Amino acid sequence: MPLRRGFIVASVLLLLLAACSNDDNAGGDTGSTGASSPTETESPTPPASPSESPASGGSGETEVEAEGSSLGTLLVDSKGNTLYVFLQDTGDTSTCTGDCAATWPALIAKGEVKAGGGGGVDESLLGTSARDDGTTQVTYNGHPLYYFSGDQAPGDTNGQGIGDIWFVVSPAGDAIKG
């Protein structure tokens, strides 16, 4: 069974890599998975709709935490879902819209944005940025934060290195490229 799952994940990643490598979409419209919106309470899969951000639940706040992984310590939401940065973003302005945003949903701020209780996150690096759709995206060290629709469970890092433009992010606010 693990071999079959690995093959499926590898196939999905190859398709996404092909979509993300399309030069016609260099402005951030980097592919689509056609993923449907998961339920907020049961599925750890990142939402296709920004209004269902799994980091916030109903608490009126959005937390960012640091968690150890095989890639090193990286940022996650309060449920352990991995967060990514997009190297084609300019400053704190997101350039991932349309099909790109379906594949790479933004971490949307719900109420106060703060560091989670586990330590490791520098609260002074947390911020927000307005998106074209009117929502407010969480930023860290000036970089908008995203989920990857191909991550199926907390701790998954299936989006790491896709197109050589999507990376997990360290508590220092840097893309982890290794």
Coordinates of N, CA and C in Angstrom, one line a residue:
M1 N 0.8 -1.2 0.0 CA 0.0 0.0 0.0 C 0.9 1.3 0.0
P2 N 2.0 1.3 0.8 CA 2.8 2.5 0.8 C 3.4 2.8 -0.6
L3 N 3.7 1.8 -1.3 CA 4.3 1.9 -2.6 C 3.3 2.5 -3.6
R4 N 2.0 2.1 -3.5 CA 1.0 2.6 -4.3 C 0.7 4.1 -4.0
R5 N 0.7 4.4 -2.7 CA 0.5 5.8 -2.3 C 1.6 6.7 -2.8
G6 N 2.8 6.2 -2.7 CA 4.0 6.9 -3.2 C 3.9 7.2 -4.6
F7 N 3.5 6.2 -5.4 CA 3.3 6.4 -6.9 C 2.3 7.4 -7.2
I8 N 1.2 7.4 -6.4 CA 0.1 8.4 -6.7 C 0.6 9.8 -6.3
V9 N 1.3 9.9 -5.2 CA 1.8 11.2 -4.8 C 2.8 11.7 -5.8
A10 N 3.7 10.8 -6.3 CA 4.7 11.2 -7.3 C 4.0 11.6 -8.6
S11 N 3.0 10.9 -9.0 CA 2.3 11.3 -10.2 C 1.6 12.7 -10.1
V12 N 1.0 12.9 -9.0 CA 0.4 14.2 -8.8 C 1.4 15.3 -8.8
L13 N 2.5 15.1 -8.1 CA 3.6 16.1 -8.1 C 4.2 16.4 -9.4
L14 N 4.3 15.3 -10.3 CA 4.8 15.5 -11.6 C 3.8 16.4 -12.4
L15 N 2.5 16.1 -12.3 CA 1.5 16.9 -13.0 C 1.6 18.4 -12.5
L16 N 1.7 18.6 -11.2 CA 1.8 19.9 -10.7 C 3.0 20.6 -11.1
L17 N 4.1 19.9 -11.1 CA 5.4 20.5 -11.6 C 5.3 21.0 -13.0
A18 N 4.7 20.2 -13.8 CA 4.5 20.6 -15.2 C 3.6 21.8 -15.3
A19 N 2.6 21.9 -14.5 CA 1.7 23.1 -14.5 C 2.5 24.3 -14.0
C20 N 3.3 24.1 -12.9 CA 4.0 25.2 -12.3 C 5.1 25.7 -13.2
S21 N 5.6 24.9 -14.1 CA 6.7 25.2 -14.9 C 6.3 26.0 -16.2
N22 N 5.0 26.1 -16.4 CA 4.5 26.8 -17.6 C 4.9 28.2 -17.6
D23 N 5.8 28.6 -18.6 CA 6.3 30.0 -18.7 C 5.2 31.0 -18.9
D24 N 4.0 30.6 -19.5 CA 2.9 31.5 -19.7 C 2.3 31.9 -18.4
N25 N 2.6 31.2 -17.4 CA 2.0 31.5 -16.1 C 3.0 31.9 -15.0
A26 N 4.1 32.5 -15.5 CA 5.1 32.9 -14.5 C 4.7 33.9 -13.5
G27 N 3.6 34.6 -13.8 CA 3.1 35.6 -12.8 C 2.4 35.1 -11.6
G28 N 2.3 33.8 -11.5 CA 1.8 33.2 -10.3 C 0.6 32.3 -10.5
D29 N 0.0 32.2 -11.7 CA -1.1 31.4 -12.0 C -0.5 30.0 -12.4
T30 N -0.1 29.3 -11.3 CA 0.8 28.1 -11.6 C 0.2 26.8 -11.5
G31 N -1.0 26.6 -11.9 CA -1.5 25.3 -12.0 C -2.7 25.1 -11.1
S32 N -3.4 24.0 -11.4 CA -4.7 23.7 -10.7 C -4.8 22.2 -10.5
T33 N -5.3 21.8 -9.3 CA -5.6 20.4 -9.1 C -7.0 20.0 -9.2
G34 N -7.9 21.0 -9.2 CA -9.3 20.8 -9.2 C -9.8 20.3 -7.9
A35 N -9.0 20.6 -6.8 CA -9.4 20.1 -5.5 C -10.7 20.7 -5.0
S36 N -11.4 19.9 -4.3 CA -12.7 20.4 -3.8 C -12.4 20.9 -2.3
S37 N -13.3 21.6 -1.8 CA -13.1 22.2 -0.5 C -13.4 21.1 0.6
P38 N -12.4 20.9 1.5 CA -12.6 19.9 2.5 C -13.4 20.4 3.6
T39 N -13.9 19.5 4.5 CA -14.6 20.0 5.7 C -13.5 20.5 6.7
E40 N -13.9 21.5 7.4 CA -12.9 22.1 8.3 C -12.6 21.2 9.5
T41 N -13.5 20.4 10.0 CA -13.3 19.7 11.2 C -12.6 18.3 11.0
E42 N -12.8 17.7 9.9 CA -12.3 16.4 9.7 C -11.0 16.3 8.8
S43 N -10.9 17.1 7.8 CA -9.8 16.9 6.8 C -8.7 17.9 7.1
P44 N -7.4 17.3 7.2 CA -6.3 18.2 7.4 C -5.9 18.9 6.0
T45 N -6.5 18.5 4.9 CA -6.2 19.0 3.6 C -6.5 20.5 3.6
P46 N -5.5 21.3 3.2 CA -5.7 22.8 3.1 C -7.0 23.1 2.3
P47 N -7.7 24.2 2.6 CA -8.9 24.5 2.0 C -8.7 25.1 0.6
A48 N -9.6 24.9 -0.3 CA -9.6 25.5 -1.6 C -10.2 26.9 -1.4
S49 N -11.0 27.1 -0.4 CA -11.6 28.4 -0.2 C -11.0 29.1 1.0
P50 N -10.5 30.3 0.8 CA -9.8 31.0 1.9 C -10.7 31.2 3.2
S51 N -12.0 31.2 3.0 CA -12.9 31.4 4.2 C -12.9 30.2 5.1
E52 N -12.3 29.0 4.7 CA -12.3 27.8 5.5 C -10.9 27.5 6.0
S53 N -10.1 28.5 6.3 CA -8.7 28.3 6.7 C -8.6 27.4 7.9
P54 N -7.9 26.3 7.9 CA -7.8 25.4 9.0 C -7.0 25.9 10.2
A55 N -6.3 27.0 10.0 CA -5.5 27.5 11.1 C -6.3 28.3 12.1
S56 N -7.6 28.6 11.8 CA -8.3 29.5 12.7 C -9.4 28.8 13.5
G57 N -10.0 27.8 12.9 CA -11.2 27.2 13.6 C -12.2 28.3 13.9
G58 N -12.8 28.3 15.1 CA -13.7 29.3 15.5 C -13.2 30.2 16.6
S59 N -11.9 30.2 16.8 CA -11.3 30.9 18.0 C -11.1 32.4 17.8
G60 N -11.3 32.9 16.6 CA -11.1 34.3 16.4 C -9.6 34.7 16.3
E61 N -8.8 33.8 16.1 CA -7.3 34.1 15.9 C -6.7 33.1 15.0
T62 N -5.6 33.4 14.4 CA -4.8 32.6 13.5 C -3.5 32.4 14.1
E63 N -3.1 31.1 14.3 CA -1.8 30.9 15.0 C -0.8 30.2 14.0
V64 N 0.4 30.6 14.0 CA 1.5 30.0 13.3 C 2.5 29.4 14.3
E65 N 2.9 28.2 14.1 CA 3.8 27.5 15.0 C 5.0 27.0 14.2
A66 N 6.0 26.5 15.0 CA 7.2 25.9 14.4 C 7.1 24.4 14.8
E67 N 7.5 23.5 13.9 CA 7.5 22.1 14.1 C 8.7 21.5 13.4
G68 N 9.2 20.5 14.0 CA 10.4 19.7 13.5 C 9.9 18.8 12.4
S69 N 10.7 18.6 11.3 CA 10.4 17.7 10.2 C 11.8 17.2 9.7
S70 N 11.7 16.3 8.7 CA 12.9 15.8 8.1 C 13.6 16.9 7.3
L71 N 12.9 18.0 7.0 CA 13.5 19.2 6.3 C 14.1 20.2 7.3
G72 N 13.9 20.0 8.6 CA 14.4 20.9 9.6 C 13.1 21.5 10.3
T73 N 13.3 22.5 11.1 CA 12.2 23.1 11.8 C 11.5 24.1 10.8
L74 N 10.2 23.9 10.6 CA 9.4 24.7 9.7 C 8.1 25.2 10.2
L75 N 7.5 26.2 9.5 CA 6.3 26.8 10.0 C 5.1 25.9 9.6
V76 N 4.1 25.8 10.5 CA 2.9 25.1 10.3 C 1.8 26.0 10.9
D77 N 0.5 25.6 10.6 CA -0.6 26.2 11.3 C -0.9 25.5 12.6
S78 N -1.9 26.0 13.3 CA -2.2 25.4 14.6 C -2.6 23.9 14.6
K79 N -2.9 23.4 13.4 CA -3.3 22.0 13.3 C -2.1 21.2 12.7
G80 N -1.0 21.8 12.5 CA 0.2 21.1 12.0 C 0.3 21.0 10.5
N81 N -0.6 21.7 9.8 CA -0.5 21.8 8.3 C 0.7 22.6 7.9
T82 N 1.5 22.1 7.0 CA 2.7 22.8 6.5 C 2.4 24.1 5.8
L83 N 3.2 25.1 6.0 CA 3.1 26.4 5.3 C 4.3 26.6 4.4
Y84 N 4.0 27.3 3.3 CA 5.0 27.4 2.2 C 5.1 28.9 1.8
V85 N 6.2 29.2 1.2 CA 6.4 30.5 0.5 C 6.6 30.3 -1.0
F86 N 6.2 31.4 -1.7 CA 6.3 31.4 -3.2 C 7.3 32.4 -3.6
L87 N 8.4 31.9 -4.2 CA 9.5 32.8 -4.5 C 9.2 33.8 -5.5
Q88 N 8.1 33.7 -6.3 CA 7.8 34.7 -7.2 C 7.0 35.8 -6.7
D89 N 6.6 35.7 -5.4 CA 5.9 36.9 -4.7 C 6.9 38.0 -4.6
T90 N 6.3 39.2 -4.7 CA 7.1 40.4 -4.5 C 6.8 41.0 -3.2
G91 N 7.8 41.0 -2.3 CA 7.6 41.5 -0.9 C 6.4 40.7 -0.3
D92 N 5.5 41.5 0.4 CA 4.4 40.8 1.1 C 3.2 40.8 0.2
T93 N 3.3 41.0 -1.1 CA 2.1 41.0 -2.0 C 2.1 39.6 -2.7
S94 N 1.0 39.0 -2.5 CA 0.8 37.7 -3.2 C 0.6 37.8 -4.7
T95 N 1.2 37.0 -5.4 CA 1.0 36.9 -6.9 C 0.4 35.6 -7.3
C96 N 0.0 34.8 -6.3 CA -0.7 33.5 -6.6 C -2.2 33.7 -6.5
T97 N -2.8 33.8 -7.7 CA -4.3 34.0 -7.8 C -4.8 32.9 -8.8
G98 N -6.1 32.9 -8.9 CA -6.8 32.0 -9.9 C -6.4 30.6 -9.6
D99 N -6.0 29.8 -10.7 CA -5.7 28.4 -10.6 C -4.6 28.2 -9.6
C100 N -3.6 29.1 -9.5 CA -2.5 29.0 -8.5 C -3.1 28.9 -7.1
A101 N -4.1 29.8 -6.8 CA -4.6 29.9 -5.5 C -5.5 28.6 -5.1
A102 N -6.0 27.9 -6.2 CA -6.7 26.7 -5.9 C -5.7 25.6 -5.5
T103 N -4.5 25.6 -6.1 CA -3.5 24.6 -5.7 C -2.7 25.0 -4.5
W104 N -2.5 26.3 -4.3 CA -1.8 26.8 -3.2 C -2.6 27.8 -2.4
P105 N -3.6 27.4 -1.6 CA -4.5 28.3 -0.9 C -3.7 29.1 0.1
A106 N -4.0 30.4 0.2 CA -3.4 31.3 1.1 C -3.8 31.0 2.6
L107 N -2.9 31.3 3.5 CA -3.2 31.2 4.9 C -3.9 32.5 5.2
I108 N -5.2 32.5 5.4 CA -6.1 33.7 5.6 C -6.2 34.0 7.1
A109 N -6.0 35.2 7.4 CA -6.0 35.7 8.8 C -7.5 35.7 9.2
K110 N -7.7 35.1 10.4 CA -9.0 35.2 11.0 C -8.8 35.8 12.4
G111 N -9.2 37.0 12.6 CA -8.9 37.7 13.8 C -7.5 38.0 14.0
E112 N -7.0 37.9 15.3 CA -5.7 38.2 15.7 C -4.7 37.1 15.1
V113 N -3.6 37.6 14.6 CA -2.5 36.7 14.1 C -1.4 36.6 15.1
K114 N -1.1 35.4 15.6 CA -0.1 35.3 16.7 C 0.7 34.0 16.6
A115 N 1.8 34.0 17.3 CA 2.6 32.8 17.4 C 1.9 31.8 18.3
G116 N 2.0 30.5 17.9 CA 1.4 29.4 18.7 C 2.2 29.2 20.0
G117 N 1.6 28.5 20.9 CA 2.2 28.3 22.2 C 3.5 27.4 22.3
G118 N 3.8 26.7 21.2 CA 5.0 25.8 21.2 C 6.3 26.5 21.2
G119 N 6.4 27.8 20.9 CA 7.7 28.4 20.8 C 8.3 28.3 19.4
G120 N 9.3 29.0 19.1 CA 10.0 28.9 17.9 C 9.6 29.9 16.8
V121 N 8.4 30.5 17.0 CA 8.0 31.5 16.0 C 8.2 32.9 16.6
D122 N 8.9 33.7 15.8 CA 9.1 35.1 16.2 C 7.9 36.0 15.9
E123 N 7.1 36.3 16.9 CA 5.9 37.0 16.7 C 6.1 38.4 15.9
S124 N 7.3 39.0 16.1 CA 7.6 40.2 15.4 C 7.7 40.0 13.9
L125 N 7.8 38.8 13.4 CA 7.9 38.5 12.0 C 6.6 38.3 11.4
L126 N 5.5 38.1 12.2 CA 4.2 37.8 11.7 C 3.5 39.1 11.2
G127 N 2.8 39.1 10.2 CA 2.1 40.2 9.6 C 1.0 39.8 8.7
T128 N 0.4 40.7 8.0 CA -0.7 40.4 7.1 C -0.6 41.3 5.9
S129 N -1.2 40.9 4.8 CA -1.2 41.6 3.6 C -2.6 41.4 2.9
A130 N -3.1 42.5 2.3 CA -4.3 42.4 1.6 C -4.2 41.6 0.2
R131 N -5.1 40.8 -0.1 CA -5.1 40.0 -1.3 C -6.1 40.7 -2.3
D132 N -5.9 40.4 -3.6 CA -6.8 41.0 -4.6 C -8.2 40.6 -4.4
D133 N -8.5 39.5 -3.8 CA -9.9 39.1 -3.5 C -10.5 39.7 -2.3
G134 N -9.8 40.6 -1.6 CA -10.3 41.3 -0.5 C -10.1 40.6 0.9
T135 N -9.5 39.4 0.8 CA -9.1 38.7 2.1 C -7.8 39.2 2.6
T136 N -7.4 38.8 3.8 CA -6.2 39.2 4.4 C -5.3 38.0 4.6
Q137 N -4.2 38.0 4.0 CA -3.3 36.8 4.1 C -2.2 37.0 5.1
V138 N -1.9 35.9 5.9 CA -0.8 36.0 6.9 C 0.5 36.0 6.2
T139 N 1.4 36.8 6.6 CA 2.8 36.9 6.1 C 3.7 36.5 7.3
Y140 N 4.9 36.1 6.9 CA 6.0 35.9 7.9 C 7.3 36.4 7.3
N141 N 7.9 37.3 8.0 CA 9.2 37.9 7.5 C 8.9 38.6 6.2
G142 N 7.7 39.1 6.0 CA 7.4 39.8 4.7 C 7.0 38.9 3.6
H143 N 6.8 37.6 3.8 CA 6.5 36.6 2.8 C 5.1 36.1 3.0
P144 N 4.2 36.2 2.0 CA 2.9 35.5 2.2 C 3.0 34.0 2.4
L145 N 2.1 33.5 3.2 CA 2.2 32.1 3.6 C 1.0 31.3 2.9
Y146 N 1.3 30.1 2.4 CA 0.4 29.3 1.7 C 0.3 27.8 2.2
Y147 N -0.7 27.1 1.9 CA -0.8 25.7 2.0 C -0.6 25.1 0.6
F148 N -0.4 23.8 0.6 CA -0.3 23.0 -0.7 C -1.5 22.0 -0.7
S149 N -2.3 22.1 -1.8 CA -3.5 21.2 -1.8 C -3.1 19.7 -1.9
G150 N -1.8 19.4 -2.3 CA -1.4 18.0 -2.3 C -1.0 17.4 -1.0
D151 N -0.9 18.2 0.1 CA -0.6 17.7 1.4 C -1.9 17.2 2.0
Q152 N -1.9 15.9 2.4 CA -3.1 15.3 2.8 C -3.3 15.1 4.3
A153 N -2.2 15.3 5.0 CA -2.2 15.2 6.5 C -1.2 16.2 7.1
P154 N -1.5 16.5 8.4 CA -0.5 17.4 9.1 C 0.9 16.8 9.0
G155 N 1.9 17.7 8.7 CA 3.2 17.2 8.6 C 3.7 16.9 7.2
D156 N 2.7 16.7 6.3 CA 3.1 16.4 4.9 C 3.8 17.6 4.3
T157 N 4.8 17.4 3.5 CA 5.6 18.4 2.8 C 5.7 18.1 1.3
N158 N 4.6 17.7 0.7 CA 4.6 17.3 -0.7 C 4.8 18.4 -1.6
G159 N 4.6 19.7 -1.2 CA 4.8 20.8 -2.0 C 6.3 21.3 -2.1
Q160 N 7.1 20.8 -1.2 CA 8.5 21.2 -1.1 C 9.2 21.2 -2.5
G161 N 9.7 22.3 -2.9 CA 10.6 22.4 -4.1 C 9.9 22.4 -5.4
I162 N 8.6 22.3 -5.4 CA 7.8 22.3 -6.7 C 8.2 23.5 -7.6
G163 N 8.6 23.2 -8.8 CA 8.9 24.2 -9.7 C 10.2 25.0 -9.3
D164 N 10.8 24.6 -8.3 CA 11.9 25.3 -7.7 C 11.5 26.7 -7.3
I165 N 10.2 26.9 -7.0 CA 9.7 28.2 -6.5 C 8.8 28.1 -5.3
W166 N 8.5 26.9 -4.8 CA 7.7 26.7 -3.7 C 8.5 26.0 -2.6
F167 N 8.5 26.6 -1.4 CA 9.4 25.9 -0.4 C 8.7 26.1 1.0
V168 N 9.0 25.2 1.9 CA 8.6 25.3 3.3 C 9.5 26.5 3.8
V169 N 9.0 27.0 5.0 CA 9.7 28.2 5.5 C 10.2 28.0 6.9
S170 N 11.4 28.4 7.2 CA 12.0 28.3 8.6 C 11.4 29.3 9.5
P171 N 11.6 29.1 10.8 CA 11.2 30.1 11.8 C 12.0 31.4 11.7
A172 N 13.1 31.4 11.0 CA 13.9 32.6 10.7 C 13.2 33.4 9.5
G173 N 12.3 32.8 8.8 CA 11.6 33.4 7.8 C 12.2 33.2 6.4
D174 N 13.0 32.2 6.3 CA 13.7 31.9 5.0 C 13.1 30.6 4.4
A175 N 13.1 30.6 3.1 CA 12.8 29.3 2.4 C 13.8 28.3 2.7
I176 N 13.3 27.1 3.0 CA 14.2 26.0 3.3 C 14.3 25.2 1.9
K177 N 15.5 25.3 1.3 CA 15.6 24.7 0.0 C 16.3 23.4 0.0
G178 N 16.8 23.0 1.1 CA 17.5 21.7 1.2 C 16.7 20.5 1.4

